[in-house]
Structures are given as C-alpha cells and as structure tokens.
Short mmCIF file of C-alpha atoms in Angstrom, two decimals:
data_model
loop_
_atom_site.label_atom_id
_atom_site.label_comp_id
_atom_site.label_asym_id
_atom_site.label_seq_id
_atom_site.Cartn_x
_atom_site.Cartn_y
_atom_site.Cartn_z
CA UNK L 1375 5.56 -16.31 -7.12
CA UNK L 1376 2.15 -14.75 -6.59
CA UNK L 1377 1.42 -11.98 -9.08
CA UNK L 1378 0.04 -9.47 -6.63
CA UNK L 1379 3.19 -9.51 -4.56
CA UNK L 1380 4.83 -6.13 -4.88
CA UNK L 1381 7.07 -5.79 -1.86
CA UNK L 1382 9.28 -7.97 0.27
CA UNK L 1383 9.19 -7.32 3.98
CA UNK L 1384 10.89 -9.36 6.68
CA UNK L 1385 9.36 -9.16 10.09
CA UNK L 1386 11.79 -9.47 13.00
CA UNK L 1387 10.82 -10.35 16.52
CA UNK L 1388 11.14 -7.83 19.31
CA UNK L 1389 10.99 -8.90 22.96
CA UNK L 1390 7.64 -8.10 24.56
CA UNK L 1391 6.19 -7.64 28.02
CA UNK L 1392 2.67 -8.50 26.85
CA UNK L 1393 0.85 -11.33 28.54
CA UNK L 1394 -1.90 -11.44 25.90
CA UNK L 1395 -0.29 -12.31 22.53
CA UNK L 1396 -3.04 -10.46 20.65
CA UNK L 1397 -2.41 -7.23 22.53
CA UNK L 1398 0.17 -4.69 21.41
CA UNK L 1399 2.66 -2.97 23.70
CA UNK L 1400 3.78 0.63 23.83
CA UNK L 1401 7.50 1.36 24.24
CA UNK L 1402 7.83 5.11 24.43
CA UNK L 1403 5.89 6.33 21.41
CA UNK L 1404 6.38 3.10 19.44
CA UNK L 1405 3.53 0.60 19.33
CA UNK L 1406 4.37 -3.07 18.95
CA UNK L 1407 1.98 -5.05 16.73
CA UNK L 1408 1.67 -8.77 17.45
CA UNK L 1409 1.80 -11.06 14.39
CA UNK L 1410 -0.15 -14.00 15.80
CA UNK L 1411 -0.88 -17.43 14.33
CA UNK L 1412 -3.75 -17.18 11.82
CA UNK L 1413 -7.25 -17.51 13.22
CA UNK L 1414 -9.65 -20.11 11.81
CA UNK L 1415 -12.53 -17.89 10.70
CA UNK L 1416 -15.40 -17.86 8.27
CA UNK L 1417 -15.71 -14.88 5.96
CA UNK L 1418 -19.02 -14.11 7.64
CA UNK L 1419 -17.22 -13.83 11.00
CA UNK L 1420 -14.47 -11.60 9.59
CA UNK L 1421 -16.45 -9.03 7.57
CA UNK L 1422 -19.12 -7.08 9.47
CA UNK L 1423 -20.47 -5.03 6.56
CA UNK L 1424 -19.55 -3.68 3.15
CA UNK L 1425 -20.55 -1.19 0.47
CA UNK L 1426 -20.21 -1.45 -3.29
CA UNK L 1427 -19.11 1.29 -5.68
CA UNK L 1428 -19.83 1.21 -9.40
CA UNK L 1429 -17.35 3.49 -11.18
CA UNK L 1430 -18.90 5.46 -14.01
CA UNK L 1431 -17.82 3.99 -17.35
CA UNK L 1432 -17.75 6.38 -20.30
CA UNK L 1433 -15.37 7.15 -23.14
CA UNK L 1434 -13.49 9.48 -20.77
CA UNK L 1435 -13.35 7.17 -17.80
CA UNK L 1436 -12.67 3.63 -19.05
CA UNK L 1437 -10.14 1.90 -16.80
CA UNK L 1438 -7.72 -0.77 -18.07
CA UNK L 1439 -7.16 -2.13 -14.56
CA UNK L 1440 -6.73 -0.75 -11.05
CA UNK L 1441 -3.16 -0.65 -9.76
CA UNK L 1442 -3.67 1.68 -6.80
CA UNK L 1443 -6.49 3.41 -4.97
CA UNK L 1444 -6.04 6.55 -2.89
CA UNK L 1445 -8.80 8.24 -0.92
CA UNK L 1446 -8.76 11.96 -0.06
CA UNK L 1447 -11.42 14.62 0.50
CA UNK L 1448 -14.34 12.38 -0.53
CA UNK L 1449 -12.59 11.48 -3.79
CA UNK L 1450 -11.11 8.23 -5.08
CA UNK L 1451 -7.88 8.46 -7.09
CA UNK L 1452 -7.35 5.42 -9.31
CA UNK L 1453 -3.93 4.66 -10.82
CA UNK L 1454 -4.62 2.83 -14.08
CA UNK L 1455 -2.57 -0.33 -14.59
CA UNK L 1456 -1.28 1.14 -17.85
CA UNK L 1457 0.66 3.68 -15.74
CA UNK L 1458 -0.54 6.43 -18.05
CA UNK L 1459 -3.66 7.83 -16.33
CA UNK L 1460 -4.92 8.82 -12.87
CA UNK L 1461 -8.73 8.79 -12.73
CA UNK L 1462 -10.60 10.88 -10.16
CA UNK L 1463 -14.05 9.73 -9.01
CA UNK L 1464 -16.40 10.71 -6.23
CA UNK L 1465 -16.88 8.13 -3.50
CA UNK L 1466 -20.21 7.34 -5.11
CA UNK L 1467 -18.41 6.41 -8.35
CA UNK L 1468 -19.17 9.53 -10.38
CA UNK L 1469 -16.38 10.42 -12.81
CA UNK L 1470 -14.91 13.85 -11.98
CA UNK L 1471 -11.69 14.28 -13.96
CA UNK L 1472 -8.40 12.63 -14.82
CA UNK L 1473 -4.68 13.28 -15.14
CA UNK L 1474 -3.65 12.10 -18.59
CA UNK L 1475 -0.79 14.36 -19.61
CA UNK L 1476 1.28 11.57 -21.14
CA UNK L 1477 3.78 12.68 -23.76
CA UNK L 1478 7.23 14.17 -24.20
CA UNK L 1479 6.37 17.85 -23.79
CA UNK L 1480 7.53 20.16 -20.97
CA UNK L 1481 4.30 19.63 -19.00
CA UNK L 1482 3.88 15.96 -19.88
CA UNK L 1483 5.12 12.74 -18.26
CA UNK L 1484 6.39 9.74 -20.21
CA UNK L 1485 5.14 7.19 -17.68
CA UNK L 1486 3.83 7.35 -14.15
CA UNK L 1487 6.53 6.12 -11.79
CA UNK L 1488 4.69 6.82 -8.55
CA UNK L 1489 1.55 8.63 -7.46
CA UNK L 1490 0.76 9.89 -3.96
CA UNK L 1491 -1.99 11.95 -2.39
CA UNK L 1492 -0.64 14.66 -0.09
CA UNK L 1493 -3.36 14.68 2.57
CA UNK L 1494 -1.69 17.42 4.58
CA UNK L 1495 -1.75 19.94 1.73
CA UNK L 1496 -4.59 18.70 -0.52
CA UNK L 1497 -2.39 18.09 -3.52
CA UNK L 1498 -1.23 15.22 -5.74
CA UNK L 1499 2.38 14.23 -6.41
CA UNK L 1500 3.37 12.22 -9.49
CA UNK L 1501 6.87 11.19 -10.51
CA UNK L 1502 8.25 10.18 -13.91
CA UNK L 1503 11.50 8.24 -13.66
CA UNK L 1504 12.12 8.44 -17.42
CA UNK L 1505 12.21 12.24 -17.58
CA UNK L 1506 13.39 12.60 -13.94
CA UNK L 1507 10.65 15.04 -12.96
CA UNK L 1508 8.08 15.65 -10.22
CA UNK L 1509 4.58 16.81 -11.23
CA UNK L 1510 2.43 18.58 -8.65
CA UNK L 1511 -1.36 18.88 -9.08
CA UNK L 1512 -4.21 20.24 -6.99
CA UNK L 1513 -6.75 17.75 -5.63
CA UNK L 1514 -8.86 18.12 -8.81
CA UNK L 1515 -6.01 17.21 -11.14
CA UNK L 1516 -4.97 20.72 -12.25
CA UNK L 1517 -1.24 20.94 -12.91
CA UNK L 1518 0.48 23.38 -10.54
CA UNK L 1519 4.17 22.90 -11.23
CA UNK L 1520 6.80 20.63 -12.78
CA UNK L 1521 10.12 20.20 -10.95
CA UNK L 1522 13.17 18.72 -12.73
CA UNK L 1523 15.02 16.32 -10.43
CA UNK L 1524 18.74 15.73 -10.06
CA UNK L 1525 18.21 11.94 -9.77
CA UNK L 1526 15.93 9.13 -10.94
CA UNK L 1527 12.98 9.13 -8.51
CA UNK L 1528 11.27 6.22 -6.81
CA UNK L 1529 8.44 7.73 -4.77
CA UNK L 1530 7.95 11.29 -3.58
CA UNK L 1531 5.47 12.15 -0.82
CA UNK L 1532 5.07 15.10 1.54
CA UNK L 1533 3.90 16.03 5.05
CA UNK L 1534 2.37 18.92 6.92
CA UNK L 1535 5.55 20.98 6.46
CA UNK L 1536 4.87 20.82 2.68
CA UNK L 1537 8.40 19.62 1.95
CA UNK L 1538 9.08 16.97 -0.70
CA UNK L 1539 10.20 13.64 0.77
CA UNK L 1540 11.73 11.04 -1.55
CA UNK L 1541 11.77 7.46 -0.25
CA UNK L 1542 13.36 4.27 -1.57
CA UNK L 1543 10.56 1.97 -2.72
CA UNK L 1544 11.83 0.02 -5.70
CA UNK L 1545 14.92 -1.43 -7.40
CA UNK L 1546 18.24 0.03 -6.32
CA UNK L 1547 19.79 -0.15 -9.77
CA UNK L 1548 18.02 3.07 -10.74
CA UNK L 1549 20.56 5.26 -8.95
CA UNK L 1550 24.33 5.40 -8.73
CA UNK L 1551 24.30 8.12 -6.06
CA UNK L 1552 25.60 6.79 -2.76
CA UNK L 1553 23.64 9.31 -0.68
CA UNK L 1554 20.41 7.90 -2.14
CA UNK L 1555 21.46 4.26 -2.15
CA UNK L 1556 22.78 4.28 1.43
CA UNK L 1557 19.81 6.09 3.00
CA UNK L 1558 16.06 5.60 2.66
CA UNK L 1559 14.85 9.18 3.22
CA UNK L 1560 15.87 12.12 1.02
CA UNK L 1561 14.59 15.68 1.46
CA UNK L 1562 14.13 17.54 -1.84
CA UNK L 1563 14.05 21.31 -2.34
CA UNK L 1564 12.03 23.33 -4.88
CA UNK L 1565 14.87 22.99 -7.39
CA UNK L 1566 14.70 19.19 -7.28
CA UNK L 1567 17.98 18.86 -5.38
CA UNK L 1568 18.66 16.48 -2.50
CA UNK L 1569 19.41 18.61 0.56
CA UNK L 1570 19.38 15.99 3.31
CA UNK L 1571 19.38 12.19 3.71
CA UNK L 1572 18.80 9.91 6.69
CA UNK L 1573 17.51 6.48 7.82
CA UNK L 1574 20.37 4.21 6.79
CA UNK L 1575 19.45 1.40 4.39
CA UNK L 1576 19.75 -2.09 5.90
CA UNK L 1577 19.47 -4.12 2.67
CA UNK L 1578 22.75 -4.00 0.74
CA UNK L 1579 21.77 -6.55 -1.93
CA UNK L 1580 19.67 -5.86 -4.98
CA UNK L 1581 15.91 -6.08 -4.35
CA UNK L 1582 13.98 -5.65 -7.60
CA UNK L 1583 10.57 -5.37 -5.99
CA UNK L 1584 8.32 -2.34 -6.29
CA UNK L 1585 6.53 -1.11 -3.19
CA UNK L 1586 3.01 0.13 -3.88
CA UNK L 1587 2.05 1.26 -0.37
CA UNK L 1588 5.24 2.23 1.40
CA UNK L 1589 3.84 5.46 2.85
CA UNK L 1590 0.86 6.71 4.80
CA UNK L 1591 0.07 9.44 7.32
CA UNK L 1592 -0.32 9.83 11.07
CA UNK L 1593 -3.39 11.51 12.54
CA UNK L 1594 -1.47 14.81 12.64
CA UNK L 1595 -0.35 14.44 8.99
CA UNK L 1596 3.26 13.43 9.47
CA UNK L 1597 4.54 10.91 6.95
CA UNK L 1598 4.75 7.20 7.81
CA UNK L 1599 7.22 5.05 5.89
CA UNK L 1600 8.24 1.40 5.93
CA UNK L 1601 11.52 0.51 4.16
CA UNK L 1602 11.89 -2.68 2.16
CA UNK L 1603 12.82 -5.60 4.45
CA UNK L 1604 12.11 -3.56 7.57
CA UNK L 1605 10.38 -4.64 10.77
CA UNK L 1606 9.39 -1.06 11.57
CA UNK L 1607 7.07 1.65 10.31
CA UNK L 1608 8.74 5.02 10.87
CA UNK L 1609 7.29 8.46 11.49
CA UNK L 1610 9.26 11.08 9.54
CA UNK L 1611 9.63 14.01 11.92
CA UNK L 1612 11.91 16.92 10.98
CA UNK L 1613 15.24 15.21 10.20
CA UNK L 1614 14.53 12.00 12.07
CA UNK L 1615 12.89 8.66 11.33
CA UNK L 1616 11.18 7.73 14.60
CA UNK L 1617 9.77 4.21 15.08
CA UNK L 1618 5.96 4.41 15.16
CA UNK L 1619 5.10 0.69 14.89
CA UNK L 1620 7.26 -2.40 15.23
CA UNK L 1621 6.28 -6.04 14.72
CA UNK L 1622 6.38 -8.86 17.25
CA UNK L 1623 6.63 -12.23 15.50
CA UNK L 1624 4.39 -14.70 17.34
CA UNK L 1625 3.33 -16.44 14.14
CA UNK L 1626 5.24 -19.67 14.74
CA UNK L 1627 7.55 -18.95 11.82
CA UNK L 1628 11.22 -18.19 12.25
CA UNK L 1629 12.48 -14.64 12.50
CA UNK L 1630 15.16 -13.41 10.11
CA UNK L 1631 18.22 -12.00 11.82
CA UNK L 1632 19.88 -8.74 10.80
CA UNK L 1633 22.73 -10.66 9.17
CA UNK L 1634 20.35 -12.96 7.27
CA UNK L 1635 18.48 -9.91 6.01
CA UNK L 1636 21.71 -8.57 4.50
CA UNK L 1637 22.10 -11.80 2.54
CA UNK L 1638 18.63 -11.79 0.95
CA UNK L 1639 18.23 -10.66 -2.64
CA UNK L 1640 15.66 -10.61 -5.42
CA UNK L 1641 16.67 -10.15 -9.04
CA UNK L 1642 14.70 -10.75 -12.21
CA UNK L 1643 15.76 -14.36 -12.74
CA UNK L 1644 17.14 -15.25 -9.35
CA UNK L 1645 16.24 -14.82 -5.68
CA UNK L 1646 16.62 -16.51 -2.30
CA UNK L 1647 13.44 -15.06 -0.82
CA UNK L 1648 11.20 -17.98 -1.77
CA UNK L 1649 13.64 -20.50 -0.33
CA UNK L 1650 13.80 -18.58 2.93
CA UNK L 1651 10.04 -18.90 3.28
CA UNK L 1652 10.22 -22.62 2.48
CA UNK L 1653 12.78 -22.87 5.26
CA UNK L 1654 10.18 -21.54 7.69
CA UNK L 1655 10.97 -17.83 7.86
CA UNK L 1656 8.33 -15.13 8.16
CA UNK L 1657 8.54 -13.07 4.99
CA UNK L 1658 6.20 -10.42 3.68
CA UNK L 1659 5.57 -9.26 0.14
CA UNK L 1660 2.94 -6.72 1.17
CA UNK L 1661 3.20 -3.11 2.16
CA UNK L 1662 1.18 -1.41 4.88
CA UNK L 1663 -1.95 0.70 5.10
CA UNK L 1664 -2.71 2.96 8.05
CA UNK L 1665 -5.69 5.08 9.08
CA UNK L 1666 -6.79 6.76 12.31
CA UNK L 1667 -8.44 3.47 13.31
CA UNK L 1668 -6.60 0.59 11.71
CA UNK L 1669 -3.24 -0.70 10.43
CA UNK L 1670 -3.16 -3.44 7.79
CA UNK L 1671 -0.09 -5.59 7.05
CA UNK L 1672 0.26 -8.04 4.14
CA UNK L 1673 2.68 -10.78 5.18
CA UNK L 1674 4.01 -13.83 3.36
CA UNK L 1675 5.41 -14.54 -0.07
CA UNK L 1676 3.57 -17.63 -1.25
CA UNK L 1677 2.02 -18.46 2.13
CA UNK L 1678 -0.09 -15.42 2.95
CA UNK L 1679 -0.94 -13.78 6.24
CA UNK L 1680 -3.02 -10.64 6.68
CA UNK L 1681 -2.63 -8.84 10.02
CA UNK L 1682 -5.11 -6.19 11.13
CA UNK L 1683 -4.27 -3.99 14.12
CA UNK L 1684 -7.08 -2.03 15.81
CA UNK L 1685 -5.84 1.21 17.33
CA UNK L 1686 -9.07 1.48 19.33
CA UNK L 1687 -8.65 -1.92 20.95
CA UNK L 1688 -4.83 -1.97 20.90
CA UNK L 1689 -5.04 -5.53 19.59
CA UNK L 1690 -4.33 -7.43 16.37
CA UNK L 1691 -5.68 -10.44 14.52
CA UNK L 1692 -4.03 -12.45 11.76
CA UNK L 1693 -5.68 -14.57 9.08
CA UNK L 1694 -4.61 -16.64 6.11
CA UNK L 1695 -6.85 -15.20 3.35
CA UNK L 1696 -6.62 -18.42 1.36
CA UNK L 1697 -7.90 -20.50 4.28
CA UNK L 1698 -11.07 -18.56 5.05
CA UNK L 1699 -14.17 -20.71 5.42
CA UNK L 1700 -17.78 -19.90 4.60
CA UNK L 1701 -19.43 -19.00 1.32
CA UNK L 1702 -16.95 -19.53 -1.51
CA UNK L 1703 -18.07 -16.49 -3.50
CA UNK L 1704 -17.60 -14.18 -0.52
CA UNK L 1705 -14.22 -15.76 0.26
CA UNK L 1706 -13.06 -15.27 -3.34
CA UNK L 1707 -14.09 -11.60 -3.15
CA UNK L 1708 -12.89 -10.49 0.26
CA UNK L 1709 -9.55 -12.32 0.16
CA UNK L 1710 -8.39 -9.67 -2.35
CA UNK L 1711 -5.49 -7.52 -1.21
CA UNK L 1712 -6.74 -4.15 0.14
CA UNK L 1713 -5.56 -1.20 -1.94
CA UNK L 1714 -6.62 1.66 0.35
CA UNK L 1715 -7.85 2.39 3.85
CA UNK L 1716 -9.95 5.13 5.39
CA UNK L 1717 -11.05 5.15 9.01
CA UNK L 1718 -12.22 1.57 9.60
CA UNK L 1719 -12.91 0.76 5.94
CA UNK L 1720 -10.64 -1.22 3.61
CA UNK L 1721 -10.98 -0.84 -0.15
CA UNK L 1722 -10.59 -3.69 -2.64
CA UNK L 1723 -11.08 -3.75 -6.42
CA UNK L 1724 -12.84 -6.53 -8.30
CA UNK L 1725 -12.36 -6.94 -12.08
CA UNK L 1726 -15.48 -7.55 -14.16
CA UNK L 1727 -14.31 -11.07 -15.05
CA UNK L 1728 -13.92 -11.98 -11.37
CA UNK L 1729 -17.39 -10.66 -10.60
CA UNK L 1730 -18.80 -12.93 -13.31
CA UNK L 1731 -16.91 -15.89 -11.82
CA UNK L 1732 -18.08 -15.41 -8.21
CA UNK L 1733 -21.69 -14.48 -9.08
CA UNK L 1734 -23.10 -18.05 -9.13
CA UNK L 1735 -21.17 -18.85 -5.94
CA UNK L 1736 -22.79 -16.10 -3.86
CA UNK L 1737 -25.76 -16.79 -1.57
CA UNK L 1738 -29.24 -16.18 -2.93
CA UNK L 1739 -30.56 -12.82 -1.74
CA UNK L 1740 -27.07 -11.54 -0.86
CA UNK L 1741 -26.58 -7.84 -1.67
CA UNK L 1742 -23.26 -8.50 -3.41
CA UNK L 1743 -24.98 -11.06 -5.65
CA UNK L 1744 -27.64 -8.49 -6.51
CA UNK L 1745 -24.92 -5.94 -7.32
CA UNK L 1746 -23.02 -8.35 -9.58
CA UNK L 1747 -26.23 -9.44 -11.32
CA UNK L 1748 -26.61 -5.88 -12.59
CA UNK L 1749 -23.25 -5.68 -14.35
CA UNK L 1750 -22.06 -5.95 -17.92
CA UNK L 1751 -18.77 -6.59 -19.68
CA UNK L 1752 -18.24 -2.89 -20.48
CA UNK L 1753 -18.22 -1.86 -16.82
CA UNK L 1754 -15.18 -0.52 -15.05
CA UNK L 1755 -13.70 -2.66 -12.28
CA UNK L 1756 -15.80 -2.52 -9.12
CA UNK L 1757 -14.72 -1.19 -5.75
CA UNK L 1758 -15.87 -2.61 -2.43
CA UNK L 1759 -15.23 -1.00 0.94
CA UNK L 1760 -15.63 -3.33 3.91
CA UNK L 1761 -15.44 -3.16 7.67
CA UNK L 1762 -14.12 -5.84 10.01
CA UNK L 1763 -16.01 -7.41 12.87
CA UNK L 1764 -14.72 -5.37 15.81
CA UNK L 1765 -15.65 -8.12 18.29
CA UNK L 1766 -12.69 -10.11 16.97
CA UNK L 1767 -10.31 -7.59 18.54
CA UNK L 1768 -11.98 -7.61 21.95
CA UNK L 1769 -12.06 -11.40 22.09
#
C-alpha cells in the first residue's frame, strides 16, 4: 500500500447530460466533476510555471518533515510530521512563529490530532484526542482559549458563523457515542458539547484511515466536507449538508455500488480495499483540495489518478502521476501529492534527500536545478507552488 495514502474514497457514477466528457454539469447548485481516462502528457505540458520557497532553517524552525500545509493571510502553516509543532512562515519562507505547547499542563496538548486554519475568522483550531480538548489560536499562534470536549475528537473546523464543526475523518473506534458514529457532522458549543448532528454515515464497517484534507471552504467561507468513501463534497449550511460537487466516473473503471460500499473495510492487518481495486473498481485514497479557481482530487489506491477541475473553464482533466513523460527529474518532483491550494496554485513539499536525488536528472539551465544546487543537508524541506497549463482545460 502506498505510504502517502491517507484516505479511502470511492467514486460513484452519476448519470450525466454532458456531451463533452471533460465538461462538468450543474444540477441545481451541485457541480458534477468528470473523472476521465488519464491523459498522456509530458510534465512540460502539464505544469505552466512554478515558484520555489526555501523555509528558513534555524534552531527555532527546524522541521522533521511536512505532514500538512495550510495557507492563510500570506502565511504558511506547516504541521510537523512529529505531530508536536505547527510552524508559521511567511510565503517567502521567513520564520515567523510556532505553536509548540506540547505537555500535560492545562494549556498544553499531548499530541496534535488535527490542525485547521479557520479562514472565515482568521484563527487556528487544533485538537488533542488524548486530552479530549480543542485549542484555539489567533493567526499568529497566540493561544486564545482551551475547550474541554465531551468526546474524543477527529477534526474540528469552523465557518463564517464562527461555530465549531466536528467532522468524522479517521478511525471509528475512537468513539462509542452513536450520535457521532452514525452521523458525519457534529455541531459543538462553547462548552465542548455536541448540540446537533447530521449527514448520516454511509460506511458501517471499520475504516482505519486518517483523512488529511477532508475540509475546505467555499468562496463565501462556508465549510466544504467530503466524508470517507463518499462520492460527494458537501457544503455545510446551517443544519444541512448540501451537495456542492459530485463525481461522474468516466475513467473506464467500475463504479462501486452503495451496497458494495457498505461491505468495504480497512483495519490494521486486514482490508478488502486493495482487492476491490485489483478487481477494476475506482477507489481513491486521496482527499480533496478546493480554491476559488480549482478543485483537486487524489484518486486510486495503488493505481493513482489525479483529477483537476477548473472552475473557470467548467472542465476537468485526469492524469496518472506515475505515467507522466518528459524530463525525469521534473516528473519525480511534480508527481508529489499536493498538500495545499490557493487560487490556481498547488503546493507540494520536497524533502532535502529527494532534492539531492533529482538534481542530476534536471535539465541544464533549469531554474529548479539552480535552486537545488544551492541547498545543503541542514535545510528544511522545500516547498514548490505550481500552476497548471490552462490550455489543457479548454482543449
């Protein structure tokens, strides 16, 4: 099983009135994204341009590894792979501050369970499943409040109403509360109590997969959420989960039925997900990223598909990142799973060791080669933001 896989998502086909398979349809307020067969592209055809970011490396800002990247208000928020620190950098890579309140005290977390940027209210939300608490910070990392919770949290986000919204995004064995297990959305009050639940869960079996990017925001700062094994991205509006995007399976792989979805499971030493993919089903182990311009979907368990949907062009393209042609060094770099999105830019992280590996493979005179030539083993991981060739969506 590929190591970077952190979610399982099954994409189910929905009937479409589209004549062009690359074009999405609108049913009411729900947009249908076409998952097409992968295009045969070179990396040079896929990526139009890119920028490199060198994160400041000092005693205060050394990163073990990058688990997540969030972008908000010209800042980059880096979740360290140790799950103990959130680093805050400028978009130019300058170290600004960090959240490192690990411990057992009243204002300290034992381990970071989830971390989300609240774009609607310019704040940061961190959960600790061990101490069952929610930590709220301002955008600079200053602690504002600590809220004890009445349950073991998965992921807590927010929206423009400033309410706390808990979503299911990881193993179900954490909770024995039926209201949390049977529904995906849980509204939390200031006392840490569940006051409302909705969006019925459609996956009764145990799925021990953690979702890294299960939430995002609409242009008007309402929360977007995709449940595990869902074919839909929902907009959370008041007490409703309204379909915002659904997926049309034109990939050539089989679609999983609702009943088959109920039979799928993934436990530590046993699963039937991999066999389902071998049997020809379309399965995803990636979450979603959404901006004002673009939606990114990571599909496939061992056989990968990346789907990019342009909101401007109302069209999608799909690639197999492992089958990209062109310069090998560029392919090795840009096939990395995107960790964040902003406008039309996707953010990837490159460990120092990988940079050293791809360096001799890059074209002479290439700006990425020049960037990697000026690195050393004590650097932090590098961040690259890249833009897609928009002509691919109009063709």
